[in-house]
């Protein structure tokens, strides 16, 4: 018995192998030739046809069958008319019945084919005896009615080696559905999957830079679009693909992105007090106004809160403070934002004299980092219930007619600066992709989504981000473009809060930037025990004004006027333009959560001051996303 060839990679396997040794593809169900000639009693056909009686006989094989047949016409078999041609087929010994799908000869008592699982026909017929119940096809030469070839269907044999061609053929019957799936697909994610298989790190890096979730799994529709069953399976992640195809460099990059905040355990307030964190999220869900109207197309919050770290942190011993910040902050993000050229904390006047140093909070790094960061900057918890995700999707669905003109004008202006242009159909396709991402958990979010969320929160959002996105090798691979001020320009200024929230952006990841509350006030010398003020710079380290996103042509050139209209702007003694972020104390639930969180570190401080110091326990919580306690 000879070796059998794999249909996917053409590797020749031993006869007893059930799967391909190279690609693990399944062995074909039937290795016999599917072409059965009606007049094959002699095993040969005259090469010249009936008119050339003296022609030499040629053996018909799968390789030369196309040379022996003229153009063929595929039609349904007409069994009554062809019954005279089928009487010579010998019945199968022992009364076995032949499977209509793979032609395997099964025992009479078998209710389904043991090879492919097809149910037995109601009236089992011996092999070779054709009946109307057999779903066969007859391939009939149009110019030679004497030659009659019967072809049985074989699902495995019908697969061609080029899987993409077979995929296109399978979608020809339902082209509308196929094109709809293609338009709605997240091609950044699909290209990343292809990049892992092909060994190309560029699309993988682009997916991670855009905030994609490295633990995202392939869905059945995405597997069908990729159309490479030997490489992609439902449920596979980028990590699965990197392990399967031995991409060690990509695997290291993916694992580091999953870790998010670097090595070590994380103990954020919502992990220490999970019941209070759940209560905070339930309360936050009640402050969303989801009613839509022509004048109010966006869902919006009805209560303003700003999260800051409590001043009691400064009362802890330095060793405990160090552990607290290690378990609370994202040290990698903090280092990137503070490294040259610094994005945050670059002014000694702001950080030291005005006490407005910003700290990057750690979050879950699961594709929803923008939403988590905004919830942390306002309520101090993660967006586990997808409150902001739902509000974002509603904003683009019901308020798209207001957002689209500003987005189109901004994108067209940027395209003109880069000396390229897109057609209306291409702009519409890009907009449809942005709308689809808003409702898809784990999908990467863009500047438009930050702009829409500023309207949901009814307050400005300031993003301090790196200018260039770097690869895991440290090379610049693209312009980030997230840094700047996002104003809720579609609302009236009187309807919104002048207190902004601050976010940090590094390599496809958003983090909440919050200050530490101080016991003394820094509101330009005006004491107020109820209001704490943090000063957020509106210029970069080169004293250039931060850009304002999604301005119209009429608004361009009046950036400083818009900042003073939407923010509480002041100028420091050093001449820096800053925005005041006012925090009027924490809500009761947030204050209770912070108190429980601080009690943990207070107990550590007490243990560190006793004669018998114990090792600080670090086994309660992990940095691998949510724990069972939350």
XYZ file of C-alpha atoms in Angstrom:
630
model
C 0.000 0.000 0.000
C 1.434 3.373 -1.061
C 1.687 6.563 0.952
C -1.150 9.082 0.830
C -0.644 12.753 0.027
C -1.991 15.484 2.311
C -4.510 17.764 0.602
C -3.214 20.859 2.407
C 0.587 20.667 2.428
C 1.155 17.783 -0.105
C 3.316 15.886 2.386
C 3.362 12.111 1.732
C 2.336 10.219 4.850
C 2.512 6.535 5.746
C -0.670 4.533 5.007
C -1.546 3.993 8.686
C -1.305 7.698 9.560
C -4.755 9.194 10.271
C -3.480 12.806 10.244
C -0.782 14.595 8.312
C 2.534 14.553 10.153
C 3.366 18.096 9.013
C 0.138 20.125 9.278
C -2.144 17.709 11.219
C -4.681 17.732 8.396
C -7.163 14.835 8.320
C -6.610 11.893 6.012
C -9.020 11.843 3.032
C -11.981 9.537 3.570
C -11.657 7.861 0.191
C -8.492 7.513 -1.876
C -10.090 5.854 -4.874
C -10.569 7.630 -8.182
C -13.944 9.353 -8.223
C -14.229 9.044 -11.964
C -16.005 5.864 -13.068
C -16.333 5.319 -16.818
C -19.527 3.726 -18.036
C -17.757 1.628 -20.693
C -14.738 0.627 -18.619
C -15.203 -3.142 -18.922
C -11.959 -3.352 -20.841
C -10.304 -0.673 -18.767
C -9.516 1.397 -21.851
C -11.126 3.877 -24.180
C -10.253 4.451 -27.766
C -8.281 7.570 -28.099
C -10.004 8.526 -31.265
C -13.590 7.798 -30.314
C -16.098 5.583 -32.108
C -15.156 6.777 -35.548
C -11.539 5.655 -35.263
C -11.854 1.976 -34.774
C -8.212 1.323 -35.341
C -7.031 3.857 -32.772
C -4.765 2.710 -29.995
C -6.291 2.235 -26.557
C -5.279 4.551 -23.703
C -5.549 3.857 -19.994
C -7.816 6.358 -18.228
C -6.324 7.728 -15.031
C -6.967 10.777 -12.891
C -3.952 12.468 -14.485
C -4.958 12.061 -18.124
C -8.732 12.076 -17.797
C -8.908 15.701 -18.918
C -7.130 14.742 -22.134
C -9.657 12.017 -22.964
C -12.809 14.061 -22.396
C -14.186 16.892 -24.435
C -15.850 19.934 -22.804
C -18.284 18.631 -20.216
C -21.734 19.641 -19.107
C -22.728 19.029 -15.499
C -26.367 18.103 -15.099
C -28.534 16.109 -12.742
C -28.610 12.439 -13.567
C -31.708 11.231 -15.345
C -31.796 7.718 -13.979
C -34.804 6.381 -15.891
C -33.211 7.383 -19.193
C -29.817 5.948 -18.260
C -31.014 2.717 -16.719
C -29.880 0.813 -19.776
C -26.307 1.955 -19.177
C -26.210 0.982 -15.537
C -27.351 -2.605 -15.544
C -23.841 -3.988 -15.870
C -22.574 -2.676 -12.474
C -22.073 -5.599 -10.139
C -23.815 -5.468 -6.765
C -21.656 -5.407 -3.658
C -20.981 -8.717 -1.985
C -22.825 -9.420 1.251
C -25.593 -6.893 0.561
C -23.545 -3.892 1.719
C -24.885 -0.429 0.993
C -22.802 2.368 -0.468
C -22.621 5.782 1.188
C -23.982 8.497 -1.102
C -21.349 10.944 0.183
C -18.050 9.046 0.277
C -19.025 5.772 -1.527
C -17.762 3.677 1.379
C -19.324 0.191 1.526
C -21.082 -0.252 4.862
C -22.606 -3.352 6.412
C -26.396 -3.711 5.993
C -27.146 -3.126 9.689
C -25.150 0.138 9.822
C -27.514 3.085 10.272
C -24.897 5.611 9.191
C -21.625 5.582 7.314
C -18.735 4.690 9.605
C -16.391 6.890 7.568
C -18.234 10.199 7.207
C -21.302 9.750 9.427
C -23.900 10.176 6.672
C -27.227 8.513 7.497
C -28.101 5.352 5.604
C -30.656 5.691 2.787
C -34.178 4.526 3.529
C -33.849 1.737 0.990
C -30.188 0.633 0.985
C -29.000 -0.191 -2.476
C -25.967 -2.267 -3.409
C -22.872 -0.576 -4.717
C -23.231 0.337 -8.327
C -27.047 0.044 -8.468
C -28.237 3.561 -9.114
C -31.540 4.785 -7.729
C -33.302 8.138 -7.578
C -32.377 8.441 -3.896
C -28.704 8.601 -4.786
C -27.685 12.258 -5.118
C -25.186 11.700 -7.930
C -24.201 13.940 -10.778
C -23.737 12.901 -14.377
C -20.972 14.598 -16.363
C -22.034 14.309 -20.004
C -19.842 15.393 -22.950
C -21.865 17.807 -25.060
C -20.379 16.596 -28.346
C -20.084 12.899 -27.573
C -23.265 11.363 -26.225
C -21.741 7.901 -26.458
C -19.299 8.655 -23.677
C -21.078 8.780 -20.319
C -19.210 9.436 -17.109
C -20.774 9.185 -13.647
C -19.230 11.189 -10.829
C -20.107 10.629 -7.187
C -19.853 13.413 -4.686
C -16.942 13.296 -2.282
C -16.649 16.137 0.217
C -13.003 15.523 0.861
C -12.018 14.973 -2.775
C -13.786 18.149 -3.849
C -11.380 20.274 -1.824
C -8.763 21.916 -3.985
C -5.273 22.631 -2.794
C -5.813 26.348 -3.065
C -8.086 27.004 -0.095
C -8.654 30.646 -1.014
C -10.078 29.653 -4.378
C -12.415 27.185 -2.754
C -13.492 29.843 -0.260
C -14.383 32.236 -3.052
C -16.375 29.537 -4.778
C -18.268 28.725 -1.610
C -19.279 32.353 -1.135
C -20.374 32.902 -4.714
C -23.886 31.738 -3.906
C -24.272 34.216 -1.064
C -22.102 37.129 -2.102
C -24.124 39.717 -0.164
C -23.651 37.932 3.159
C -19.962 37.394 2.444
C -19.370 41.050 1.572
C -21.290 42.144 4.672
C -19.029 40.035 6.873
C -15.964 41.456 5.151
C -17.101 45.044 5.746
C -17.891 44.457 9.411
C -14.725 42.480 10.156
C -11.943 43.966 12.255
C -9.188 43.658 9.677
C -6.546 44.988 12.046
C -7.199 41.911 14.174
C -7.359 39.526 11.196
C -4.146 40.900 9.697
C -2.457 40.379 13.066
C -3.487 36.711 12.999
C -2.114 36.357 9.483
C 1.066 38.135 10.551
C 1.739 35.578 13.287
C 1.283 32.691 10.864
C 3.444 34.309 8.173
C 6.099 35.570 10.583
C 5.409 39.265 9.945
C 5.478 41.284 13.211
C 4.289 44.578 11.666
C 0.500 43.853 11.679
C 0.800 42.305 15.142
C 2.459 45.439 16.470
C -0.132 47.612 14.734
C -2.927 45.634 16.429
C -1.339 46.005 19.861
C -0.558 49.679 19.307
C -4.220 50.370 18.531
C -5.253 48.916 21.896
C -6.208 45.436 20.677
C -6.664 42.624 23.170
C -3.893 39.989 22.807
C -6.213 37.408 24.420
C -8.977 37.932 21.851
C -10.274 34.685 20.303
C -11.155 33.908 16.705
C -14.866 33.516 15.971
C -16.338 31.130 13.351
C -17.086 34.001 10.964
C -13.520 35.306 11.281
C -12.099 31.842 10.617
C -14.207 31.603 7.460
C -12.935 35.003 6.303
C -9.317 33.991 6.900
C -10.105 30.855 4.861
C -7.133 28.810 5.970
C -8.439 25.925 8.083
C -5.013 24.326 8.382
C -3.761 27.368 10.328
C -6.738 29.022 12.048
C -9.247 27.400 14.385
C -12.166 28.836 16.335
C -11.045 30.015 19.760
C -7.412 30.560 18.827
C -5.653 33.656 20.167
C -2.460 35.310 18.981
C -0.629 33.437 21.724
C -1.964 30.100 20.434
C -0.819 30.939 16.918
C 2.610 32.108 18.087
C 3.148 28.862 19.998
C 1.874 26.697 17.147
C 4.088 28.306 14.505
C 7.114 28.771 16.791
C 7.225 32.592 16.732
C 9.297 33.079 19.868
C 9.907 36.796 19.326
C 6.204 37.511 18.823
C 5.302 35.307 21.777
C 7.516 37.388 24.054
C 5.888 40.566 22.765
C 2.374 39.177 23.301
C 3.107 37.903 26.791
C 4.563 41.261 27.799
C 1.472 43.052 26.481
C -0.806 40.699 28.425
C 1.130 41.366 31.613
C 0.315 45.059 31.188
C 1.828 46.584 34.291
C 4.980 44.517 34.336
C 5.978 41.892 36.880
C 4.534 41.744 40.354
C 1.146 41.539 41.945
C -1.461 44.291 41.772
C -3.661 45.389 44.647
C -5.872 48.216 43.441
C -8.684 49.538 45.686
C -11.413 47.714 43.755
C -9.611 44.392 44.371
C -9.301 44.970 48.121
C -12.969 45.974 48.501
C -14.831 44.094 45.735
C -18.280 44.516 47.307
C -17.900 48.276 47.496
C -16.518 48.340 43.951
C -19.613 46.514 42.719
C -21.824 48.968 44.595
C -19.972 51.879 42.976
C -20.559 50.422 39.517
C -24.235 49.910 40.275
C -24.514 53.524 41.388
C -22.638 54.707 38.302
C -25.154 52.875 36.128
C -27.962 54.949 37.636
C -26.445 58.310 36.688
C -26.557 57.673 32.927
C -29.323 59.442 31.043
C -29.958 57.105 28.122
C -32.994 58.919 26.677
C -32.466 60.008 23.089
C -33.952 62.984 21.310
C -33.046 65.256 18.439
C -31.602 67.835 20.822
C -29.979 65.234 23.122
C -28.624 62.494 20.837
C -25.982 61.252 23.298
C -26.341 59.387 26.578
C -24.668 61.414 29.324
C -23.860 61.327 33.015
C -25.851 63.393 35.478
C -23.203 63.489 38.212
C -19.579 64.653 38.119
C -16.874 62.938 40.158
C -13.085 63.088 40.026
C -10.879 60.407 41.549
C -7.676 61.372 43.365
C -5.416 59.350 45.636
C -5.921 60.053 49.364
C -3.497 62.228 51.302
C -3.073 59.496 53.952
C -0.613 57.783 51.617
C 2.022 60.313 52.668
C 1.611 59.237 56.317
C 2.808 55.686 55.593
C 6.454 54.631 56.011
C 8.580 54.956 52.896
C 8.933 51.183 52.478
C 5.154 50.710 52.636
C 4.632 53.648 50.279
C 6.998 52.008 47.819
C 5.040 48.755 47.939
C 1.735 50.630 47.629
C 2.824 52.416 44.465
C 4.310 49.193 43.084
C 0.956 47.442 43.489
C -1.160 50.398 42.362
C 0.682 52.030 39.474
C 1.724 50.913 36.016
C 5.456 51.474 36.361
C 6.172 50.800 32.671
C 3.693 53.468 31.585
C 4.972 55.881 34.230
C 8.527 55.410 33.006
C 7.624 55.881 29.342
C 5.647 59.053 30.003
C 8.390 60.554 32.170
C 11.338 59.568 29.951
C 12.885 62.042 27.523
C 11.138 63.743 25.912
C 8.895 63.802 28.978
C 5.135 63.951 28.495
C 4.064 64.356 32.133
C 5.721 65.737 35.266
C 8.261 67.690 33.214
C 7.686 70.980 35.061
C 9.180 71.379 38.535
C 6.858 74.307 39.150
C 3.753 72.181 38.552
C 4.897 68.961 40.212
C 6.718 70.357 43.261
C 5.577 73.908 43.920
C 1.934 73.292 42.986
C 1.900 69.637 44.123
C 0.331 68.334 40.902
C 2.429 65.271 40.079
C 0.451 62.739 38.033
C 0.517 58.973 38.595
C -0.436 56.328 36.011
C -2.870 53.805 37.499
C -2.635 50.168 36.443
C -5.619 48.649 34.621
C -6.550 45.277 33.203
C -4.996 45.554 29.694
C -7.805 43.526 28.099
C -8.737 45.717 25.142
C -11.013 48.053 27.125
C -8.211 50.128 28.648
C -9.690 53.444 27.443
C -12.997 52.703 29.162
C -11.281 51.379 32.289
C -9.110 54.492 32.466
C -12.050 56.879 32.283
C -13.907 54.954 34.991
C -10.783 54.997 37.162
C -10.291 58.734 36.621
C -13.868 59.409 37.732
C -14.945 56.613 40.114
C -11.737 54.689 40.851
C -13.050 51.326 39.546
C -12.843 49.342 36.308
C -15.617 49.373 33.710
C -16.419 45.698 34.234
C -20.113 46.172 33.405
C -19.301 47.915 30.082
C -21.236 51.036 31.038
C -19.052 53.311 28.938
C -18.881 50.764 26.115
C -22.666 50.779 25.809
C -22.836 54.568 26.070
C -20.146 54.889 23.395
C -22.031 52.600 21.009
C -25.257 54.566 21.577
C -23.439 57.843 20.942
C -22.147 56.765 17.541
C -25.472 55.168 16.627
C -27.821 58.001 17.611
C -25.427 60.943 17.352
C -23.484 59.863 14.307
C -25.070 62.546 12.126
C -23.466 65.175 14.377
C -20.114 63.470 14.861
C -19.551 62.483 11.224
C -19.090 66.013 9.742
C -16.437 66.957 12.311
C -14.689 63.607 11.909
C -14.729 63.841 8.107
C -13.403 67.403 8.085
C -10.622 66.528 10.523
C -9.598 63.394 8.622
C -9.714 65.205 5.274
C -7.494 67.971 6.651
C -4.955 65.437 7.901
C -5.064 63.551 4.605
C -4.419 66.773 2.712
C -1.396 67.471 4.883
C -0.056 64.005 4.077
C -0.805 64.562 0.361
C -3.348 61.822 -0.221
C -7.100 61.642 -0.614
C -9.877 59.077 -0.269
C -13.149 58.615 -2.086
C -16.554 59.013 -0.462
C -16.978 55.242 -0.419
C -13.676 54.826 1.420
C -14.615 57.479 3.994
C -17.969 55.751 4.520
C -16.236 52.408 4.972
C -13.843 53.865 7.566
C -16.756 55.429 9.442
C -18.662 52.147 9.432
C -15.604 50.421 10.878
C -15.349 52.986 13.691
C -19.034 52.581 14.536
C -18.668 48.802 14.601
C -15.669 48.920 16.924
C -17.584 50.983 19.465
C -19.903 48.086 20.304
C -17.373 45.252 20.018
C -15.736 44.331 23.359
C -11.975 44.269 23.154
C -11.826 46.155 19.851
C -9.252 48.928 19.521
C -10.584 52.474 19.887
C -9.503 55.628 18.070
C -9.541 59.412 18.572
C -13.190 59.604 17.527
C -14.162 57.354 20.427
C -12.336 59.591 22.918
C -14.182 62.582 21.443
C -17.540 60.803 21.805
C -16.776 59.769 25.390
C -16.038 63.395 26.264
C -19.676 64.088 25.357
C -20.866 61.142 27.445
C -18.932 62.440 30.474
C -19.876 66.076 29.689
C -16.351 67.235 30.462
C -13.039 67.736 28.649
C -10.598 64.848 28.349
C -6.873 65.644 28.205
C -4.643 62.902 26.790
C -0.900 63.065 27.432
C 0.626 60.588 25.011
C 3.842 59.617 23.324
C 4.369 61.218 19.941
C 5.621 58.100 18.175
C 4.627 54.484 18.712
C 7.613 52.175 19.131
C 7.944 48.482 18.388
C 9.067 45.972 20.980
C 12.576 46.516 19.582
C 12.379 50.233 20.403
C 11.970 51.376 16.798
C 9.511 54.090 15.740
C 6.784 52.449 13.660
C 4.164 55.184 13.402
C 2.693 58.464 14.589
C 0.414 58.059 17.616
C -1.740 61.182 17.278
C -3.716 60.734 20.510
C -2.185 63.562 22.561
C -4.329 66.638 22.906
C -7.543 68.030 24.332
C -10.949 66.533 23.520
C -13.702 69.080 24.182
C -17.449 68.207 24.189
C -17.987 70.753 21.409
C -21.455 69.464 20.476
C -22.840 70.434 23.907
C -23.328 73.939 25.240
C -20.431 74.987 27.539
C -22.887 75.740 30.352
C -24.130 72.129 30.217
C -20.655 70.681 30.878
C -18.113 70.651 33.680
C -14.916 72.673 33.375
C -12.982 70.065 35.388
C -11.161 67.746 32.970
C -9.949 64.182 33.403
C -6.419 63.199 32.389
C -5.309 60.048 30.557
C -1.927 58.759 29.450
C -1.306 56.948 26.159
C 1.662 54.668 25.483
C 2.002 52.022 22.772
C -1.645 51.208 22.279
C -2.560 51.479 25.957
C -4.487 54.077 27.964
C -3.954 54.733 31.674
C -5.707 57.040 34.113
C -3.497 59.882 35.388
C -4.439 61.018 38.883
C -2.727 63.185 41.536
C -2.265 62.574 45.237
C -4.369 64.726 47.536
C -2.332 67.015 49.769
C -3.194 68.271 53.223
C -2.538 71.862 52.169
C -4.220 73.604 49.285
C -2.505 74.842 46.137
C -5.339 76.932 44.724
C -3.118 79.969 44.134
C -2.989 80.658 47.883
C -6.747 80.542 48.513
C -7.393 77.954 51.274
C -10.396 75.713 50.865
C -10.647 72.493 52.829
C -13.420 71.107 50.637
C -11.897 71.630 47.170
C -8.581 70.123 46.087
C -7.021 71.511 42.914
C -4.596 69.821 40.542
C -2.992 71.790 37.719
C -2.858 70.047 34.338
C -0.527 71.634 31.774
C -2.091 72.649 28.466
C 1.316 72.874 26.795
C 3.996 70.279 26.151
C 7.580 70.338 27.376
C 8.489 72.630 24.465
C 5.839 75.179 25.567
C 3.683 74.394 22.514
C -0.095 74.411 22.983
C -1.668 70.957 23.050
C -3.783 70.306 19.938
C -7.571 70.342 20.151
C -9.115 67.484 18.196
C -12.018 67.642 15.733
C -12.200 71.376 15.192
C -14.032 72.817 12.209
C -12.381 75.136 9.722
C -13.994 78.138 11.426
C -12.622 77.092 14.838
C -9.039 76.501 13.720
C -6.867 79.376 14.908
C -8.858 80.120 18.067
C -7.560 77.223 20.162
C -6.611 79.255 23.240
C -9.989 80.992 23.250
C -11.739 77.601 23.139
C -9.609 76.315 26.011
C -10.552 79.290 28.174
C -14.205 78.831 27.214
C -14.390 75.132 28.133
C -11.805 74.900 30.948
C -10.877 76.786 34.092
C -7.592 78.088 32.689
C -4.917 80.027 34.544
C -1.277 80.929 34.054
C 1.413 79.970 36.556
C 4.152 82.271 37.777
C 6.448 80.608 35.275
C 4.127 81.466 32.401
C 2.672 77.968 31.869
C -0.925 77.655 30.713
C -2.687 75.144 32.975
C -6.205 73.824 33.535
C -7.563 73.461 37.058
C -8.865 70.018 37.987
C -11.054 70.467 41.051
C -12.035 67.536 43.285
C -14.631 68.211 45.978
C -14.037 65.113 48.040
C -14.921 61.534 47.210
C -18.455 60.121 47.172
C -19.278 58.031 50.217
C -18.842 54.639 48.522
C -15.514 55.647 46.982
C -14.287 57.000 50.316
C -15.208 53.722 52.040
C -13.404 51.705 49.352
C -10.261 53.820 49.736
C -10.429 53.486 53.518
C -10.488 49.671 53.316
C -7.645 49.772 50.830
C -5.573 52.047 53.090
C -6.264 49.845 56.115
C -4.355 47.043 54.432
C -1.222 49.176 54.158
C -1.710 50.632 57.625
C -1.612 47.101 59.004
C 1.582 46.490 57.052
C 3.061 49.648 58.541
C 2.189 48.439 62.044
C 3.796 45.060 61.386
C 6.926 46.716 60.017
C 7.222 48.714 63.265
C 7.043 45.691 65.626
C 10.150 43.879 66.916
C 9.099 40.745 65.023
C 8.671 41.825 61.445
C 6.797 39.480 59.196
C 7.164 39.197 55.453
C 4.523 41.262 53.713
C 2.034 38.803 52.188
C 1.579 38.988 48.429
C -0.740 36.170 47.495
C -4.200 37.715 47.539
C -4.467 39.274 44.127
C -2.842 38.953 40.754
C -2.261 41.152 37.737
C -3.885 38.715 35.302
C -7.146 40.641 35.049
C -10.091 40.225 37.371
C -9.938 37.957 40.383
C -12.704 35.836 41.797
C -13.129 38.369 44.587
C -14.177 41.196 42.302
